[in-house]
Short mmCIF file of N, CA and C in Angstrom, two decimals:
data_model
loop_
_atom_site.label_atom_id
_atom_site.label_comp_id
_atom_site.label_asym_id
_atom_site.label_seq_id
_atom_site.Cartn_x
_atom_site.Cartn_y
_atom_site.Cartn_z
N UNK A 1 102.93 -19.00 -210.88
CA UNK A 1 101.55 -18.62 -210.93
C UNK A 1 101.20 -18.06 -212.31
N UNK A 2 99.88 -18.54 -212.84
CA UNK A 2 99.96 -18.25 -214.33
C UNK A 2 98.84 -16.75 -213.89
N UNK A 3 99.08 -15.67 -215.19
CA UNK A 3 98.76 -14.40 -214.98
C UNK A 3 97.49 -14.46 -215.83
N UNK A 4 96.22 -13.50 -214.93
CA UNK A 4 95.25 -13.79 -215.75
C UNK A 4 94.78 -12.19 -216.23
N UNK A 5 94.35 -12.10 -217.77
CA UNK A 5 94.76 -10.29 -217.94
C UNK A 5 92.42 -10.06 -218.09
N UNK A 6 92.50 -8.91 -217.26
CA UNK A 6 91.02 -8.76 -216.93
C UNK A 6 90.86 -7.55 -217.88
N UNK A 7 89.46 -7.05 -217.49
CA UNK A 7 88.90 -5.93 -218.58
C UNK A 7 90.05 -4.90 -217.87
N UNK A 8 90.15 -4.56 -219.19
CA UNK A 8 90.99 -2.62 -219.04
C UNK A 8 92.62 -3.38 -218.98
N UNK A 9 92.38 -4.55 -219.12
CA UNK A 9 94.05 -4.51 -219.42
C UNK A 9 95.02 -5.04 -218.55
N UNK A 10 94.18 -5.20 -217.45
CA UNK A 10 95.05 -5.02 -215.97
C UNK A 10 95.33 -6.72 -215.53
N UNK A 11 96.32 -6.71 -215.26
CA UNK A 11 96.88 -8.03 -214.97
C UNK A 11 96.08 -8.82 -213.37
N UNK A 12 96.04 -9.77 -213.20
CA UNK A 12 95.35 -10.68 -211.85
C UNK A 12 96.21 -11.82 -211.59
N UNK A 13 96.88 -11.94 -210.59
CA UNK A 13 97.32 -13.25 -210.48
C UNK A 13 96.47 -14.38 -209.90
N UNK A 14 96.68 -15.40 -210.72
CA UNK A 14 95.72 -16.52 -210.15
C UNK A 14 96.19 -17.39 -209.17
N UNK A 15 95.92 -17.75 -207.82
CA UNK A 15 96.41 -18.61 -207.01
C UNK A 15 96.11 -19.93 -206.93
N UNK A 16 97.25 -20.16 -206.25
CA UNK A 16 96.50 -22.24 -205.85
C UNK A 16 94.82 -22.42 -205.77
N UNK A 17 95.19 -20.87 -205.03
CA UNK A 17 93.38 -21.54 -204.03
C UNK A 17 92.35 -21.58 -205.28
N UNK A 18 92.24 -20.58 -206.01
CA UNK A 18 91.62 -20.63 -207.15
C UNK A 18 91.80 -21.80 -208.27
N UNK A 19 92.71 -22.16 -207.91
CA UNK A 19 92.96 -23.24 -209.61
C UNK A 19 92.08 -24.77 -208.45
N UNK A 20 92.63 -24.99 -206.89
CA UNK A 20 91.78 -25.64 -206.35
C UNK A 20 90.17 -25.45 -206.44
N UNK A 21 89.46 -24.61 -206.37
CA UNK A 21 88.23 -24.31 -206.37
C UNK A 21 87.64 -24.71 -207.54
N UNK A 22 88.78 -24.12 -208.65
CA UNK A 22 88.03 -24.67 -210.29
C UNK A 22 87.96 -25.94 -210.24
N UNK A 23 89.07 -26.82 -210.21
CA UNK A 23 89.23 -27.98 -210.10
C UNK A 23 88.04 -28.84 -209.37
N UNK A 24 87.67 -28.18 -207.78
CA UNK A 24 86.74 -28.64 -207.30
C UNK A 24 85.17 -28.65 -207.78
N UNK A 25 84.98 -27.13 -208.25
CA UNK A 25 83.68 -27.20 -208.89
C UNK A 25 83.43 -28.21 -210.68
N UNK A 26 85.05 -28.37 -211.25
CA UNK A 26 84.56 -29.41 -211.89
C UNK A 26 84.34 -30.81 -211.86
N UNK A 27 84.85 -30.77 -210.33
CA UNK A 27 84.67 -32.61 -210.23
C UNK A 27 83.06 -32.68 -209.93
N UNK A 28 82.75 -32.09 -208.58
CA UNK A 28 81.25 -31.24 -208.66
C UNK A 28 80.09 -31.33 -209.98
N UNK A 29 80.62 -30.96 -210.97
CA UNK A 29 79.76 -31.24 -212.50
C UNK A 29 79.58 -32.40 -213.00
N UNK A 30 81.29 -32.93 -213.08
CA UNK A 30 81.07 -34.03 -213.18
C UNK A 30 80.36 -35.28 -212.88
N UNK A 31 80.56 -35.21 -211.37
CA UNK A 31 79.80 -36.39 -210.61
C UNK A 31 78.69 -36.37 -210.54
N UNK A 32 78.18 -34.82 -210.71
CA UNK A 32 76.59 -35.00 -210.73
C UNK A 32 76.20 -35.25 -211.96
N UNK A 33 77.22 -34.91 -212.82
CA UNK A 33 76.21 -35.66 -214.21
C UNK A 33 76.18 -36.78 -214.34
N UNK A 34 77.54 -37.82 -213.82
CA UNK A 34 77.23 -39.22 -214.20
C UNK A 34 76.44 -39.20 -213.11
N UNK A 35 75.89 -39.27 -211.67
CA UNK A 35 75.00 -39.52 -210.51
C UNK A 35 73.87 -39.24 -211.48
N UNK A 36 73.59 -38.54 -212.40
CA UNK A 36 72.27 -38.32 -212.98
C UNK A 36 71.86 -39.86 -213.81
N UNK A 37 73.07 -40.09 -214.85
CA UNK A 37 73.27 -40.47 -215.51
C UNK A 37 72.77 -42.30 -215.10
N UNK A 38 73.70 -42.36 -213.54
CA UNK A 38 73.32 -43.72 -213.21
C UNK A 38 72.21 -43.65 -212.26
N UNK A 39 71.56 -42.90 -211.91
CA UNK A 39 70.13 -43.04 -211.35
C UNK A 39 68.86 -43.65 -211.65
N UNK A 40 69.03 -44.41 -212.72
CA UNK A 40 68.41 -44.90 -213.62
C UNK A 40 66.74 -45.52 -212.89
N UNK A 41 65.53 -45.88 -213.44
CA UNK A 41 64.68 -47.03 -213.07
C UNK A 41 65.04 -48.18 -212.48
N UNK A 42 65.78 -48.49 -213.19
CA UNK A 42 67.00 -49.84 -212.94
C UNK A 42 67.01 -49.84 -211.66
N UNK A 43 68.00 -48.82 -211.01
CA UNK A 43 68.68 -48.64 -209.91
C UNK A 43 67.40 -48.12 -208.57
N UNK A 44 66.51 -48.21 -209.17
CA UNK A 44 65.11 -47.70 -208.04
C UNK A 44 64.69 -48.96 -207.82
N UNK A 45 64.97 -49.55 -209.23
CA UNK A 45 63.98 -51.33 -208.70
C UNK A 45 64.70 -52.11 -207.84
N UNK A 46 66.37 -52.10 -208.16
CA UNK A 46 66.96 -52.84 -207.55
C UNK A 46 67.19 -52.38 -206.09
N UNK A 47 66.81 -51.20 -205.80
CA UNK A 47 67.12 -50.48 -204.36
C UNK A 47 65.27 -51.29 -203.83
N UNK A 48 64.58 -51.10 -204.56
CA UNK A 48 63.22 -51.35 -204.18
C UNK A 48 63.45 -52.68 -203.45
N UNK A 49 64.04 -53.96 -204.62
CA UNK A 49 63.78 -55.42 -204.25
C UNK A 49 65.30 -55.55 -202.87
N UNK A 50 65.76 -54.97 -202.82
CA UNK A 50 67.02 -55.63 -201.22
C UNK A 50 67.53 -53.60 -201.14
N UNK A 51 66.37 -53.27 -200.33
CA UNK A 51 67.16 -52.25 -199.58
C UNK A 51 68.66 -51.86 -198.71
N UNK A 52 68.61 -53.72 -197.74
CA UNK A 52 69.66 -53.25 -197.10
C UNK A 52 71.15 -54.26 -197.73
N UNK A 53 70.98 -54.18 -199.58
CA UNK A 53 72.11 -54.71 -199.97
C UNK A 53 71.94 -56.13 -199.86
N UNK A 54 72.69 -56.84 -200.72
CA UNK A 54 73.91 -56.16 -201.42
C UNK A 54 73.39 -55.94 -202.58
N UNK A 55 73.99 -54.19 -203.03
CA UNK A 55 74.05 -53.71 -204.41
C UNK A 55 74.85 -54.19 -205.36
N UNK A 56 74.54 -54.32 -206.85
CA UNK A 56 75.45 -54.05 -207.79
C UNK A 56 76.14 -52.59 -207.85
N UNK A 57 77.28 -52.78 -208.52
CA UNK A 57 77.60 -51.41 -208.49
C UNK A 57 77.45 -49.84 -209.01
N UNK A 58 76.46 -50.02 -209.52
CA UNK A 58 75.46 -48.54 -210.03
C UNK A 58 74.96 -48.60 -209.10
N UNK A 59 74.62 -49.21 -208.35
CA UNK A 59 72.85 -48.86 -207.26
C UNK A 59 73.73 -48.63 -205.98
N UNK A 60 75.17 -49.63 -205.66
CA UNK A 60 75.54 -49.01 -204.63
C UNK A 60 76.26 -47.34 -204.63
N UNK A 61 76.99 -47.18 -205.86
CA UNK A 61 77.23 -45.81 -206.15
C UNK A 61 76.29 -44.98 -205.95
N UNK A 62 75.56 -44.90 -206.47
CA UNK A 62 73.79 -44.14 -206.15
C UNK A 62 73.52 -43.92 -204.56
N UNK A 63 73.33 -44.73 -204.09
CA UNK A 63 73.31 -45.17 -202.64
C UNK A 63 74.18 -44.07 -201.87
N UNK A 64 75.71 -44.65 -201.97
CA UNK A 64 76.86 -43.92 -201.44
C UNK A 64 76.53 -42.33 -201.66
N UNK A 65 76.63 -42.03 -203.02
CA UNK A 65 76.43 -40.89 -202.98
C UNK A 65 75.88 -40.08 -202.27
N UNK A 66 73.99 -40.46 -202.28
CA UNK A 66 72.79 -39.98 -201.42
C UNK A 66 73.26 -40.13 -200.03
N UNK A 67 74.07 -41.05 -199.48
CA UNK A 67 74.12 -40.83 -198.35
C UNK A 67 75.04 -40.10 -197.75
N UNK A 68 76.06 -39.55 -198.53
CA UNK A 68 76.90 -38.50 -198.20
C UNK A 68 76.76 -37.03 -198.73
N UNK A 69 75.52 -37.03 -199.11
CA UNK A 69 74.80 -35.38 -199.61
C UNK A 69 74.98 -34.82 -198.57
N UNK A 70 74.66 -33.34 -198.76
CA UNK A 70 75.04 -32.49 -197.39
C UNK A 70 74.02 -32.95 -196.42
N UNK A 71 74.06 -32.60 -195.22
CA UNK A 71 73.02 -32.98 -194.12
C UNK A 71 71.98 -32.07 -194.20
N UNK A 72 71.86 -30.71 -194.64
CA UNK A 72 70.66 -30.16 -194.78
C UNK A 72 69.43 -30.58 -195.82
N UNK A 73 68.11 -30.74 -195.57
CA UNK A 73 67.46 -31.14 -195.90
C UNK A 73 67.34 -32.63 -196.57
N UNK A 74 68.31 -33.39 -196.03
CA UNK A 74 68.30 -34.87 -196.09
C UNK A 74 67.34 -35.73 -195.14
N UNK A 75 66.32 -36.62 -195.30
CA UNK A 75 65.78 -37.19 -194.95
C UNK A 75 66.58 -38.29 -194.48
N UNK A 76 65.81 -38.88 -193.15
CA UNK A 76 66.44 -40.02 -192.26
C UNK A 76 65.40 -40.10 -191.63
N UNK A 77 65.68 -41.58 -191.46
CA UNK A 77 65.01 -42.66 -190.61
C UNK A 77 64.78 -42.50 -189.10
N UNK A 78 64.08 -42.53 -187.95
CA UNK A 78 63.91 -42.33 -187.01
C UNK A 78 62.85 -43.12 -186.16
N UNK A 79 63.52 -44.05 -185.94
CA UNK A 79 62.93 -45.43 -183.94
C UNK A 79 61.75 -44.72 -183.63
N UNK A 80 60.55 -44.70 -183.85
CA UNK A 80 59.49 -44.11 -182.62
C UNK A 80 59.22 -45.30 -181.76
N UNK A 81 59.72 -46.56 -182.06
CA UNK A 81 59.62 -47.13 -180.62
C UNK A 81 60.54 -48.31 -180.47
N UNK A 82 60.63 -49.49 -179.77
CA UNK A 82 61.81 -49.98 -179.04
C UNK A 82 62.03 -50.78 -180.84
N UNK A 83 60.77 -51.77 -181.27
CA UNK A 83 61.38 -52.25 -182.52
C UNK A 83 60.32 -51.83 -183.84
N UNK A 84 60.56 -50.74 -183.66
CA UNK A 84 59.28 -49.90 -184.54
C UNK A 84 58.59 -49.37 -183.70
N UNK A 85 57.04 -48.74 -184.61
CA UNK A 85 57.54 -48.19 -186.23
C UNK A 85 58.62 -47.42 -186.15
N UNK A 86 59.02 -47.21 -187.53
CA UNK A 86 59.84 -46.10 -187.86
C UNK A 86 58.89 -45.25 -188.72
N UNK A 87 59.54 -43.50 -188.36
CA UNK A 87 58.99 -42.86 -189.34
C UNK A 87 60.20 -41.76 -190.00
N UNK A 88 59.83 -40.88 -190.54
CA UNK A 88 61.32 -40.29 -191.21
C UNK A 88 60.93 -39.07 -191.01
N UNK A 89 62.14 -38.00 -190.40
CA UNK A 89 62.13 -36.81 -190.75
C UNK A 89 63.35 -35.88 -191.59
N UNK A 90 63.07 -34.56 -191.54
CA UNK A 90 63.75 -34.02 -192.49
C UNK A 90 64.55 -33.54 -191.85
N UNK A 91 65.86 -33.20 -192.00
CA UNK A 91 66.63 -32.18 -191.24
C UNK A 91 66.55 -31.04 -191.79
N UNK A 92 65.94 -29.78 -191.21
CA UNK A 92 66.06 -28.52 -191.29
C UNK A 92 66.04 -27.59 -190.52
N UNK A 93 67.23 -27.14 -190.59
CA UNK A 93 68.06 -25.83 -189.75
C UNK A 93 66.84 -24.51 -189.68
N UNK A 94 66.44 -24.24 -188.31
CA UNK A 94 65.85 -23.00 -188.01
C UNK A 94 64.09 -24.34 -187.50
N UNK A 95 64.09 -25.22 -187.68
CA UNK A 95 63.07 -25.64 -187.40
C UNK A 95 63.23 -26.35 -185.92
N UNK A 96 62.50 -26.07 -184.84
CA UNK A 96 62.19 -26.39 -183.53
C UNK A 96 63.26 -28.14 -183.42
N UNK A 97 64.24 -28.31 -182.82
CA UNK A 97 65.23 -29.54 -182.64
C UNK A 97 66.00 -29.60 -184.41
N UNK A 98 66.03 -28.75 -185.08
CA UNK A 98 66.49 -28.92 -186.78
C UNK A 98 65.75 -30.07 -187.43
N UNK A 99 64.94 -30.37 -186.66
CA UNK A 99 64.02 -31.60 -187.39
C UNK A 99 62.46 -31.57 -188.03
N UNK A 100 62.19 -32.34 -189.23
CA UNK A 100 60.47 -31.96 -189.25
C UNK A 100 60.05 -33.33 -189.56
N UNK A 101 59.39 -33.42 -188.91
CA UNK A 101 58.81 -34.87 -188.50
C UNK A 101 57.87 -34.88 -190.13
N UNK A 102 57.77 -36.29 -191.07
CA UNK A 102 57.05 -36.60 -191.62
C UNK A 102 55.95 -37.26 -191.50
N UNK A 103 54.48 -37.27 -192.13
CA UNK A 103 53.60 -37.49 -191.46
C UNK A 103 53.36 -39.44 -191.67
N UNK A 104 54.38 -39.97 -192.70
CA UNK A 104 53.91 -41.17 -192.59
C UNK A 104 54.87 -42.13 -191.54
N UNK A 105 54.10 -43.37 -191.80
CA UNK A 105 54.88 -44.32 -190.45
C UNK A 105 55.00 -45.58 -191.15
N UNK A 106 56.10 -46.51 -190.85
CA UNK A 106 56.43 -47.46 -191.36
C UNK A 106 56.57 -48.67 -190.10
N UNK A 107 56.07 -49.88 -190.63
CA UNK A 107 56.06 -50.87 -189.82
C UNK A 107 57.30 -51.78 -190.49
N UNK A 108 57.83 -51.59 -191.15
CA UNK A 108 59.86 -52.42 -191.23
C UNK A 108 60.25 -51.43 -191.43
N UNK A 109 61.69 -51.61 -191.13
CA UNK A 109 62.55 -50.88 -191.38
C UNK A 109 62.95 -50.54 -192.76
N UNK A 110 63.12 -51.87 -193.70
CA UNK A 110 63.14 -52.06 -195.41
C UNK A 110 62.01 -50.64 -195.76
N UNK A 111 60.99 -50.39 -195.17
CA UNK A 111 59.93 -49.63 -196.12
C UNK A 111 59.82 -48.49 -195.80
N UNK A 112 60.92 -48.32 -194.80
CA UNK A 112 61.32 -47.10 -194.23
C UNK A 112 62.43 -46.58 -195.39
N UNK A 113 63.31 -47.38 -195.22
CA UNK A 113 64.62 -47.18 -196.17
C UNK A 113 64.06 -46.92 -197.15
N UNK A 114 63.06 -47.57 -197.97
CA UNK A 114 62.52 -47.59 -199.66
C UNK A 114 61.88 -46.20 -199.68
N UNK A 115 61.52 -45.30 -198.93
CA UNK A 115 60.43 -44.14 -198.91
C UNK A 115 61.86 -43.20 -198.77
N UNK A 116 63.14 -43.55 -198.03
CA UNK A 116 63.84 -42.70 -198.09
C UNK A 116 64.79 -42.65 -198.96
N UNK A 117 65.01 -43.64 -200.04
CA UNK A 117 65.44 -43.49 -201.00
C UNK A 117 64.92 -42.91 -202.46
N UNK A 118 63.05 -43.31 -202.06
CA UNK A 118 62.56 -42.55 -203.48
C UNK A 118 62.62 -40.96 -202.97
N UNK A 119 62.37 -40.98 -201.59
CA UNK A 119 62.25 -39.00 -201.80
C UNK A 119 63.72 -38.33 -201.93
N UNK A 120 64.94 -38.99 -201.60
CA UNK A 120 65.86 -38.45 -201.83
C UNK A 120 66.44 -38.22 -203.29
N UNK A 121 65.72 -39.36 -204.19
CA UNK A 121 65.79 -39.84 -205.54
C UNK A 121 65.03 -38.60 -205.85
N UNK A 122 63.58 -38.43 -205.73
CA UNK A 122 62.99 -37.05 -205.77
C UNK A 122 63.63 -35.50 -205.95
N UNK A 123 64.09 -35.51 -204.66
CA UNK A 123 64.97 -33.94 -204.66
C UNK A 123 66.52 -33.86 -205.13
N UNK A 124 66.87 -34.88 -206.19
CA UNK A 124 68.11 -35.24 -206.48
C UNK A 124 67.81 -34.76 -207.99
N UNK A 125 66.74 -35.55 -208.37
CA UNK A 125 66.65 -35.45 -209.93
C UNK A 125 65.57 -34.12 -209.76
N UNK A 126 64.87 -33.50 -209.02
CA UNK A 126 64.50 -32.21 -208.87
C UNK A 126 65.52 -30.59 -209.01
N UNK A 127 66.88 -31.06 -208.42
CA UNK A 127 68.11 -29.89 -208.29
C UNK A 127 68.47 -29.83 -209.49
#
């Protein structure tokens, strides 16, 4: 264990768990800077023209990513009836079912997906 020396002199040992955590918060930096990096116009048009794939591989990276963000306040798609519309809500914790219904409605599914990729694109390049 490497020794880490703090104010006043005094010695700290540093543990696994800590050198894990650093490690973790820099992959963390990392990925969000290239995720910044490849978020490009590009990758909005090409998500725009074939929502449900197939991506090249910037737009599917992009993709992947957004869809494995944490579940709080991630937007998703939601059936209001047997084959439509769809409309999208938000997931948020403390709100009546953790859900908040959005007020628009989509008649395909594609323009469902496209509204939930620009607002996630939104609060991505917003953080």
């Amino acid at each position: 264990m490497a020794k880490q020396i703090v104010a006043g002199g005094s010695e700290l040992m540093r543990t696994s768990a800590d050198r894990s955590s650093e490690l973790m918060s820099i992959f963390e930096q990392r990925f969000s800077a290239r995720l910044r990096r490849d978020f490009t116009d590009e990758v909005a048009v090409a998500y725009d023209r074939s929502p449900l794939g197939p991506h090249d591989d910037k737009t599917a990276r992009v993709v992947r990513a957004l869809g494995n963000a944490s579940v709080t306040g991630k937007e998703i798609i939601l059936n209001l009836g047997p084959n439509g519309p769809w409309g999208i809500g938000r997931i948020t914790v403390g709100a009546p079912g953790n859900l908040v219904l959005l007020p628009s409605t989509f008649y395909t599914y594609e323009n469902a997906l496209r509204e939930v990729f620009a607002l996630r694109r939104k609060n991505f390049l917003e953080s």
